Short mmCIF file of C-alpha atoms in Angstrom, two decimals:
data_model
loop_
_atom_site.label_atom_id
_atom_site.label_comp_id
_atom_site.label_asym_id
_atom_site.label_seq_id
_atom_site.Cartn_x
_atom_site.Cartn_y
_atom_site.Cartn_z
CA MET A 685 0.00 0.00 0.00
CA PRO A 686 1.51 3.38 -0.95
CA PRO A 687 2.06 5.87 1.87
CA LEU A 688 -0.60 8.45 2.51
CA PRO A 689 0.21 11.99 1.31
CA THR A 690 1.66 14.32 3.89
CA SER A 691 0.71 17.92 4.44
CA GLU A 692 3.81 18.99 2.48
CA ASP A 693 2.71 16.89 -0.48
CA ILE A 694 -0.77 18.39 -0.41
CA THR A 695 0.48 21.97 -0.32
CA GLY A 696 2.76 21.26 -3.24
CA GLU A 697 6.17 21.67 -1.59
CA ASN A 698 7.22 18.09 -2.45
CA SER A 699 4.73 17.45 -5.24
CA ALA A 700 6.17 16.68 -8.67
CA ALA A 701 2.80 16.39 -10.41
CA PHE A 702 0.90 19.57 -9.58
CA ASP A 703 0.46 22.16 -6.88
CA ILE A 704 -2.63 22.89 -4.84
CA ILE A 705 -2.78 26.65 -4.44
CA GLN A 706 -4.90 28.49 -1.94
CA HIS A 707 -6.51 31.15 -4.12
CA GLY A 708 -7.73 33.23 -1.20
CA HIS A 709 -11.22 34.02 -2.53
CA LYS A 710 -13.99 33.97 0.03
CA ASP A 711 -16.52 32.71 -2.52
CA LEU A 712 -16.74 30.31 -5.47
CA VAL A 713 -14.22 30.87 -8.27
CA GLN A 714 -16.19 31.16 -11.50
CA ALA A 715 -13.54 32.24 -14.05
CA ILE A 716 -9.82 31.64 -14.52
CA ALA A 717 -7.35 32.70 -17.21
CA PHE A 718 -3.63 32.16 -17.84
CA ASN A 719 -1.49 34.44 -19.96
CA ALA A 720 0.32 33.20 -23.08
CA TYR A 721 3.51 32.39 -21.14
CA GLY A 722 1.71 30.44 -18.42
CA ASP A 723 3.43 32.40 -15.65
CA ARG A 724 0.51 34.66 -14.74
CA CYS A 725 -2.96 33.60 -13.64
CA ALA A 726 -6.12 35.60 -12.99
CA THR A 727 -9.10 34.26 -11.04
CA GLY A 728 -12.58 35.74 -10.82
CA SER A 729 -15.01 35.01 -8.01
CA VAL A 730 -18.75 35.11 -7.48
CA ASP A 731 -18.20 38.03 -5.10
CA GLY A 732 -16.93 40.17 -8.00
CA LYS A 733 -13.25 40.17 -7.02
CA ILE A 734 -10.27 39.43 -9.26
CA ARG A 735 -6.97 38.08 -7.95
CA VAL A 736 -3.81 37.96 -10.08
CA PHE A 737 -0.97 35.55 -9.27
CA ASN A 738 2.58 35.49 -10.67
CA ARG A 739 4.76 32.40 -10.88
CA HIS A 740 8.27 33.30 -9.73
CA GLN A 741 11.59 31.69 -10.62
CA ASP A 742 11.43 29.45 -7.55
CA GLY A 743 8.23 27.92 -8.94
CA ILE A 744 5.97 29.39 -6.25
CA TRP A 745 2.84 31.32 -7.15
CA ARG A 746 2.48 34.59 -5.26
CA LEU A 747 -0.35 37.10 -5.13
CA CYS A 748 0.22 40.17 -7.31
CA ASP A 749 -3.04 42.08 -6.90
CA ASN A 750 -6.58 41.73 -5.58
CA TRP A 751 -9.45 44.13 -6.24
CA LYS A 752 -13.22 44.48 -6.52
CA ALA A 753 -13.82 44.42 -10.28
CA HIS A 754 -17.59 43.96 -10.65
CA ALA A 755 -20.71 44.37 -8.56
CA GLY A 756 -21.54 40.67 -8.84
CA GLU A 757 -20.38 37.36 -10.28
CA ILE A 758 -17.50 37.42 -12.77
CA LEU A 759 -18.40 35.34 -15.83
CA GLU A 760 -15.25 35.38 -17.97
CA LEU A 761 -11.64 36.55 -17.95
CA GLN A 762 -9.08 36.84 -20.75
CA TRP A 763 -5.56 38.19 -20.99
CA PHE A 764 -4.52 40.27 -23.95
CA PRO A 765 -1.41 39.07 -25.84
CA PRO A 766 1.87 39.78 -24.00
CA THR A 767 3.08 41.80 -27.00
CA ILE A 768 0.72 44.56 -25.86
CA TYR A 769 2.28 46.81 -23.22
CA PRO A 770 1.27 47.43 -20.53
CA ASN A 771 -0.37 44.11 -19.70
CA LEU A 772 -4.14 44.13 -20.14
CA LEU A 773 -6.74 41.91 -18.48
CA SER A 774 -10.36 41.86 -19.66
CA SER A 775 -13.35 40.79 -17.57
CA LEU A 776 -17.11 40.42 -17.88
CA GLY A 777 -19.49 40.63 -14.91
CA ILE A 778 -23.00 39.31 -14.38
CA GLU A 779 -24.28 42.89 -14.65
CA GLY A 780 -23.18 42.80 -18.30
CA ARG A 781 -20.27 45.21 -18.22
CA PHE A 782 -17.09 44.40 -20.16
CA ARG A 783 -14.04 45.99 -18.58
CA LEU A 784 -10.32 46.37 -19.26
CA TRP A 785 -7.70 46.53 -16.53
CA ALA A 786 -4.25 47.93 -17.38
CA GLU A 787 -1.29 47.06 -15.20
CA ASP A 788 0.93 49.76 -13.77
CA PRO A 789 4.37 48.09 -13.67
CA SER A 790 5.77 50.84 -11.46
CA ALA A 791 3.16 50.33 -8.74
CA ALA A 792 3.81 48.29 -5.66
CA PRO A 793 2.47 44.72 -5.46
CA GLY A 794 -1.16 44.80 -4.46
CA ARG A 795 -1.86 47.96 -6.45
CA ARG A 796 -0.77 46.94 -9.96
CA PHE A 797 -4.24 46.74 -11.51
CA SER A 798 -6.35 48.51 -8.90
CA ALA A 799 -4.65 51.90 -8.83
CA ARG A 800 -7.02 54.66 -7.74
CA ASP A 801 -7.36 58.24 -8.79
CA GLY A 802 -9.67 60.98 -7.62
CA ASN A 803 -12.68 59.45 -9.37
CA GLY A 804 -12.14 55.86 -8.27
CA LYS A 805 -10.51 52.97 -10.07
CA THR A 806 -9.16 53.65 -13.52
CA VAL A 807 -11.06 51.35 -15.86
CA SER A 808 -12.31 51.28 -19.46
CA GLU A 809 -15.61 49.57 -20.11
CA LEU A 810 -18.35 48.74 -22.62
CA ARG A 811 -21.95 47.98 -21.77
CA SER A 812 -25.11 47.31 -23.73
CA ALA A 813 -28.07 49.65 -23.50
CA ARG A 814 -30.54 46.83 -24.22
CA TYR A 815 -29.55 43.41 -22.86
CA PRO A 816 -26.54 42.57 -20.67
CA TYR A 817 -23.50 40.93 -22.23
CA ARG A 818 -23.02 37.27 -21.35
CA SER A 819 -19.84 36.29 -23.21
CA PHE A 820 -16.89 37.95 -24.91
CA SER A 821 -13.77 37.15 -26.90
CA VAL A 822 -10.69 39.20 -27.76
CA LYS A 823 -8.36 38.82 -30.75
CA HIS A 824 -5.27 40.86 -31.60
CA ASP A 825 -3.75 41.02 -35.07
CA GLU A 826 0.04 41.33 -34.79
CA VAL A 827 0.36 42.43 -38.43
CA THR A 828 -2.14 45.28 -38.49
CA ARG A 829 -1.88 45.95 -34.72
CA CYS A 830 -5.69 46.00 -34.55
CA THR A 831 -7.60 44.55 -31.62
CA TYR A 832 -11.06 43.04 -31.98
CA VAL A 833 -13.63 42.51 -29.22
CA ALA A 834 -16.76 40.39 -29.74
CA LEU A 835 -19.59 40.77 -27.21
CA LEU A 836 -22.62 38.47 -27.13
CA ALA A 837 -25.70 39.68 -25.24
CA SER A 838 -28.38 37.68 -23.43
CA ASP A 839 -30.78 38.14 -26.34
CA GLY A 840 -28.36 36.56 -28.82
CA HIS A 841 -27.23 39.86 -30.31
CA LEU A 842 -23.56 40.03 -31.31
CA THR A 843 -21.49 43.21 -31.51
CA VAL A 844 -17.90 43.29 -32.79
CA TYR A 845 -15.58 46.26 -32.19
CA GLU A 846 -12.14 47.05 -33.57
CA GLY A 847 -9.54 49.49 -32.34
CA GLU A 848 -5.89 50.48 -32.77
CA GLU A 849 -5.41 51.50 -29.14
CA PRO A 850 -6.15 48.31 -27.15
CA GLU A 851 -6.41 49.93 -23.73
CA THR A 852 -8.97 52.61 -24.68
CA LEU A 853 -12.38 51.12 -25.36
CA THR A 854 -13.92 54.53 -26.04
CA ASP A 855 -11.83 54.73 -29.23
CA TYR A 856 -13.06 51.37 -30.56
CA ALA A 857 -15.22 51.47 -33.69
CA LYS A 858 -18.14 49.14 -34.35
CA LEU A 859 -17.20 46.63 -37.06
CA ASP A 860 -20.51 44.75 -37.22
CA ASP A 861 -23.70 44.38 -35.21
CA PHE A 862 -26.30 41.67 -35.83
CA GLN A 863 -28.55 38.98 -34.36
CA ALA A 864 -26.39 35.87 -34.13
CA CYS A 865 -28.64 33.52 -32.12
CA THR A 866 -32.32 32.95 -31.58
CA LYS A 867 -33.74 35.21 -28.91
CA PRO A 868 -34.75 33.03 -25.93
CA SER A 869 -38.25 32.93 -24.50
CA ARG A 870 -39.00 34.60 -21.21
CA GLY A 871 -38.00 32.37 -18.29
CA GLU A 872 -36.04 29.96 -20.51
CA GLU A 873 -32.66 28.72 -19.24
CA THR A 874 -29.96 30.20 -21.44
CA CYS A 875 -26.26 30.02 -22.12
CA PHE A 876 -24.36 32.03 -24.72
CA LYS A 877 -20.70 31.74 -25.74
CA VAL A 878 -18.56 33.47 -28.36
CA ARG A 879 -14.96 32.63 -29.32
CA PHE A 880 -12.61 34.03 -31.96
CA ASP A 881 -10.58 31.67 -34.12
CA PRO A 882 -7.27 31.48 -32.18
CA ASN A 883 -5.23 30.84 -35.36
CA PRO A 884 -3.45 33.86 -36.90
CA GLU A 885 -5.11 33.24 -40.29
CA PRO A 886 -7.47 30.74 -41.95
CA CYS A 887 -6.14 27.28 -42.87
CA TYR A 888 -4.63 26.79 -46.32
CA THR A 889 -7.65 24.92 -47.73
CA ALA A 890 -9.90 27.81 -46.70
CA LEU A 891 -7.54 30.22 -48.45
CA ARG A 892 -7.69 28.02 -51.55
CA ALA A 893 -11.49 28.10 -51.39
CA GLY A 894 -11.45 31.91 -51.37
CA VAL A 895 -11.42 32.99 -47.71
CA PRO A 896 -9.31 36.19 -47.38
CA THR A 897 -6.12 35.98 -45.35
CA ASP A 898 -7.35 38.72 -43.01
CA ALA A 899 -10.82 37.22 -42.52
CA LEU A 900 -12.14 37.15 -38.96
CA SER A 901 -13.85 33.99 -37.77
CA LEU A 902 -16.21 33.61 -34.82
CA LEU A 903 -17.65 30.56 -33.08
CA VAL A 904 -21.00 31.38 -31.47
CA SER A 905 -23.27 29.13 -29.41
CA GLY A 906 -26.74 30.00 -28.20
CA LEU A 907 -29.14 27.60 -26.52
CA THR A 908 -28.87 24.39 -28.63
CA SER A 909 -27.27 25.80 -31.78
CA VAL A 910 -23.65 26.38 -32.81
CA LYS A 911 -22.71 28.75 -35.63
CA ILE A 912 -19.52 29.84 -37.35
CA PHE A 913 -19.34 33.33 -38.82
CA ARG A 914 -16.64 34.66 -41.13
CA THR A 915 -16.10 38.09 -42.63
CA ARG A 916 -16.38 38.91 -46.29
CA ASP A 917 -15.24 42.05 -48.05
CA THR A 918 -17.92 44.53 -49.02
CA VAL A 919 -17.83 47.59 -51.24
CA THR A 920 -20.43 50.34 -50.99
CA SER A 921 -20.85 53.60 -52.88
CA SER A 922 -21.35 56.79 -50.91
CA PHE A 923 -21.67 60.05 -52.91
CA GLY A 924 -19.94 58.39 -55.84
CA ALA A 925 -16.95 57.11 -53.86
CA ALA A 926 -16.43 53.38 -53.31
CA THR A 927 -15.84 52.42 -49.69
CA ARG A 928 -14.41 49.07 -48.68
CA GLY A 929 -15.62 47.33 -45.55
CA ARG A 930 -16.23 43.96 -43.94
CA GLU A 931 -19.24 42.18 -42.52
CA PHE A 932 -19.87 38.77 -40.98
CA TYR A 933 -21.84 36.08 -42.78
CA LEU A 934 -23.10 32.72 -41.54
CA ALA A 935 -20.58 30.15 -42.77
CA ILE A 936 -22.26 27.09 -41.23
CA GLU A 937 -24.73 26.13 -38.50
CA ILE A 938 -24.41 22.91 -36.50
CA LYS A 939 -27.63 21.35 -35.26
CA GLU A 940 -26.39 18.26 -33.43
CA HIS A 941 -27.49 19.22 -29.92
CA SER A 942 -30.84 18.67 -28.29
CA ASN A 943 -29.83 20.11 -24.92
CA LEU A 944 -28.32 23.36 -23.73
CA ILE A 945 -24.73 24.01 -24.86
CA ARG A 946 -22.61 25.17 -21.93
CA ASP A 947 -19.27 25.89 -23.60
CA VAL A 948 -17.50 25.88 -26.97
CA ALA A 949 -13.84 25.86 -28.03
CA TRP A 950 -11.94 26.40 -31.29
CA ALA A 951 -8.76 24.35 -31.68
CA PRO A 952 -5.47 26.09 -32.48
CA GLY A 953 -3.25 24.49 -35.12
CA ASN A 954 -5.21 24.60 -38.36
CA TYR A 955 -2.12 23.37 -40.23
CA ARG A 956 -4.10 20.12 -40.60
CA GLY A 957 -5.98 21.74 -43.46
CA TYR A 958 -9.27 21.93 -41.57
CA ASP A 959 -10.69 23.51 -38.43
CA MET A 960 -11.88 21.72 -35.30
CA ILE A 961 -14.33 22.86 -32.67
CA ALA A 962 -15.61 21.20 -29.50
CA THR A 963 -18.78 21.67 -27.47
CA ALA A 964 -19.77 20.90 -23.87
CA CYS A 965 -23.43 19.99 -23.58
CA GLN A 966 -25.94 19.61 -20.78
CA ASP A 967 -26.71 16.07 -22.00
CA GLY A 968 -23.29 14.88 -20.76
CA PHE A 969 -21.57 14.65 -24.16
CA VAL A 970 -18.44 16.34 -25.45
CA ARG A 971 -18.68 16.63 -29.23
CA VAL A 972 -15.81 17.35 -31.61
CA PHE A 973 -16.52 18.63 -35.13
CA ARG A 974 -14.40 19.03 -38.22
CA ILE A 975 -15.03 22.08 -40.41
CA ASP A 976 -13.95 21.95 -44.07
CA THR A 977 -14.07 24.41 -46.95
CA PRO A 978 -14.39 22.34 -50.15
CA PHE A 979 -12.73 23.70 -53.27
CA SER A 980 -12.74 22.64 -56.89
CA LYS A 981 -9.60 20.96 -58.18
CA ASP A 982 -10.50 22.20 -61.66
CA ASP A 983 -10.49 25.87 -60.71
CA GLY A 984 -7.20 26.42 -62.54
CA LYS A 985 -5.35 27.29 -59.33
CA THR A 986 -2.18 25.79 -57.95
CA TRP A 987 -0.88 25.70 -54.39
CA SER A 988 1.42 28.64 -55.07
CA LEU A 989 1.12 31.65 -52.80
CA SER A 990 -0.06 33.89 -55.62
CA ASP A 991 -2.96 31.56 -56.39
CA ILE A 992 -4.33 30.80 -52.94
CA VAL A 993 -3.85 34.22 -51.31
CA ASN A 994 -6.22 37.01 -52.26
CA HIS A 995 -4.35 40.31 -52.36
CA ARG A 996 -6.12 43.62 -51.98
CA SER A 997 -5.44 46.32 -54.52
CA ASP A 998 -5.77 49.92 -53.51
CA ASP A 999 -6.17 50.89 -57.17
CA ASN A 1000 -9.15 48.57 -57.64
CA PRO A 1001 -11.55 48.78 -54.70
CA ILE A 1002 -13.76 46.01 -56.07
CA SER A 1003 -11.00 43.60 -57.08
CA ARG A 1004 -12.02 41.18 -54.33
CA THR A 1005 -15.55 40.74 -55.75
CA SER A 1006 -15.80 37.14 -56.97
CA ASN A 1007 -18.74 37.64 -59.36
CA PRO A 1008 -17.61 39.57 -62.46
CA ARG A 1009 -21.18 40.56 -63.26
CA ARG A 1010 -21.36 42.60 -60.06
CA GLN A 1011 -18.05 44.42 -60.49
CA SER A 1012 -19.65 47.13 -62.57
CA GLN A 1013 -22.48 47.68 -60.08
CA VAL A 1014 -21.21 48.89 -56.75
CA PRO A 1015 -24.22 49.08 -54.38
CA SER A 1016 -24.98 52.25 -52.52
CA GLY A 1017 -24.69 52.44 -48.75
CA ILE A 1018 -28.47 52.25 -48.35
CA ARG A 1019 -28.71 49.30 -50.75
CA ALA A 1020 -25.92 47.47 -48.89
CA GLU A 1021 -27.73 47.85 -45.60
CA ILE A 1022 -30.93 46.47 -47.12
CA ASP A 1023 -29.05 43.53 -48.64
CA LYS A 1024 -27.61 42.49 -45.29
CA SER A 1025 -29.28 39.23 -44.39
CA GLY A 1026 -30.84 39.20 -40.97
CA MET A 1027 -31.15 42.92 -40.45
CA HIS A 1028 -34.33 42.44 -38.43
CA GLY A 1029 -33.77 38.78 -37.49
CA GLU A 1030 -31.00 36.24 -37.33
CA ARG A 1031 -28.28 36.64 -39.92
CA THR A 1032 -28.59 33.69 -42.27
CA SER A 1033 -26.56 32.38 -45.16
CA ALA A 1034 -27.26 34.01 -48.53
CA ASP A 1035 -25.79 33.90 -52.02
CA LEU A 1036 -23.68 37.02 -51.74
CA PRO A 1037 -20.20 37.67 -53.17
CA GLY A 1038 -17.41 36.52 -50.88
CA GLN A 1039 -19.38 33.89 -48.98
CA ILE A 1040 -17.56 30.54 -48.92
CA HIS A 1041 -19.29 27.18 -48.62
CA HIS A 1042 -18.45 25.19 -45.46
CA THR A 1043 -19.15 21.59 -44.44
CA VAL A 1044 -19.18 19.91 -41.02
CA LYS A 1045 -18.44 16.36 -39.86
CA VAL A 1046 -18.83 14.85 -36.39
CA LEU A 1047 -15.46 13.40 -35.36
CA SER A 1048 -16.38 12.16 -31.88
CA LYS A 1049 -19.22 12.09 -29.38
CA LEU A 1050 -17.65 11.45 -25.97
CA SER A 1051 -19.68 10.40 -22.94
CA THR A 1052 -16.95 9.88 -20.35
CA HIS A 1053 -18.46 12.31 -17.83
CA ARG A 1054 -21.92 10.72 -17.60
CA SER A 1055 -23.07 14.05 -16.18
CA PRO A 1056 -23.63 17.58 -17.55
CA VAL A 1057 -20.43 19.05 -19.01
CA TRP A 1058 -19.64 22.66 -18.13
CA ARG A 1059 -16.27 23.53 -19.64
CA VAL A 1060 -14.28 22.43 -22.68
CA ASP A 1061 -11.03 23.73 -24.14
CA PHE A 1062 -7.98 22.80 -26.24
CA ASP A 1063 -4.33 23.21 -25.34
CA ASP A 1064 -2.17 25.74 -27.18
CA ASP A 1065 -1.31 23.25 -29.95
CA GLY A 1066 -4.75 21.74 -30.40
CA GLN A 1067 -3.37 18.30 -29.53
CA ILE A 1068 -5.15 17.82 -26.19
CA LEU A 1069 -8.80 18.45 -25.40
CA GLY A 1070 -9.96 18.89 -21.81
CA SER A 1071 -13.45 18.95 -20.28
CA VAL A 1072 -14.95 19.31 -16.81
CA GLY A 1073 -18.34 17.97 -15.71
CA ASP A 1074 -20.68 17.97 -12.75
CA GLU A 1075 -18.70 15.23 -11.03
CA GLY A 1076 -15.71 17.56 -10.72
CA LYS A 1077 -13.24 15.56 -12.83
CA LEU A 1078 -10.99 16.85 -15.57
CA MET A 1079 -11.02 14.56 -18.61
CA CYS A 1080 -8.30 14.81 -21.24
CA TYR A 1081 -8.59 13.45 -24.79
CA ARG A 1082 -6.18 12.94 -27.68
CA GLN A 1083 -6.82 12.56 -31.37
CA LEU A 1084 -6.34 9.11 -32.91
CA PRO A 1085 -4.81 8.48 -36.36
CA ASP A 1086 -8.29 8.07 -37.87
CA GLY A 1087 -9.22 11.59 -36.73
CA SER A 1088 -11.48 10.60 -33.83
CA TRP A 1089 -10.83 11.55 -30.22
CA ALA A 1090 -10.45 9.21 -27.24
CA LYS A 1091 -9.93 9.66 -23.50
CA SER A 1092 -6.27 9.68 -22.49
CA SER A 1093 -6.28 10.66 -18.81
CA GLU A 1094 -8.45 11.69 -15.89
CA LEU A 1095 -7.75 14.00 -12.98
CA GLY A 1096 -9.82 14.20 -9.84
CA MET A 1097 -9.37 15.62 -6.37
CA MET A 1098 -9.45 13.19 -3.45
CA LYS A 1099 -9.61 13.93 0.23
CA ALA A 1100 -7.22 11.77 2.24
CA ARG A 1101 -8.80 10.45 5.37
CA MET A 1102 -6.46 9.64 8.22
CA ALA A 1103 -7.50 6.57 10.18
CA ALA A 1104 -7.41 6.76 13.96
CA PRO A 1105 -4.57 4.68 15.48
CA PRO A 1106 -5.74 1.41 17.05
CA THR A 1107 -6.04 1.35 20.83
CA ASN A 1108 -4.26 -1.27 22.92
CA SER A 1109 -6.68 -3.75 24.38
CA THR A 1110 -5.93 -5.44 27.68
#
């Protein structure tokens, strides 16, 4: 029989596998986020507080800052890329306010993110005037230095902003605004999630099919439906001048769920030639899907860079239009707004220039939890998939050579019970 763990093993001082860290929150931890280097962790609690921990060279995690960030439960946290200075942390509270927290590197520990001025804590925020936000995602383009923020409200409405100054939300411009999911009925249990494609650009087969290199891709789940949106280039005429823009279109909708979807994830590493997404469902299943963009082998293109990459031309503002019949007819701004599918309802797929056909295939339907699944996510390489269910266990999966996924490991917390020493009987 192996020896029982000691107190030093439990606290992590002699543990070679993992450390158990006392987070210090006085309420349930609802959100957690690591930075890209894995040496900084932020936790958000039901009481509205955020705590940031730094991993030092001795391997010990120490508290960096702790502050009251929201009036209620913190739903989601996400770090901005470390290439942005100073470090930025984004958060979303149950009241529906999306906030940015900028670190002051010169401040003393404990006041890095919660520095105060005469008007209170310095913070930049966005909030909806109609329905509160329930999920968000942030993406930063290292080439253009633009930052994108997607906010999904409790009525299924999606708003995407873009800005060149990441830390100032007031300077962000609205890129698109539309109904992404079905509006729930009054009193209906809901769950909404939105995630940007974590890959720097679309996979090479999508580029071959006609997806622009700078296209934005969003994974959106609402109630029992999962949708993928991509951007297409648009050209409108305003007072005789052609203006180039972008808008999201529905690339594909997945209707494989009969119960509420709790979480979604987009796998990094689209070098495979296709995209993969995973869902966590209330019915106890983790589903993994493969997304393809079919292309014709007789399109006269090769795999050379000049053939598969669409280049913009400043001299020809409508050079990206795929239908030659429409190149001579640039729609007006009013006409373009009318043509937008889903202006007064959900945005649906339509036969418009720049929209690329997508297909979906179910790779795996995993039932290892046997209880409702709440969280799902991929590692940074898209090689490992993890999920957490009602039973409190972390399940990890790996992809098999045939493309399917199978359970590889399981992690659960156990409480060691110390038996009372036997008494000497006379």
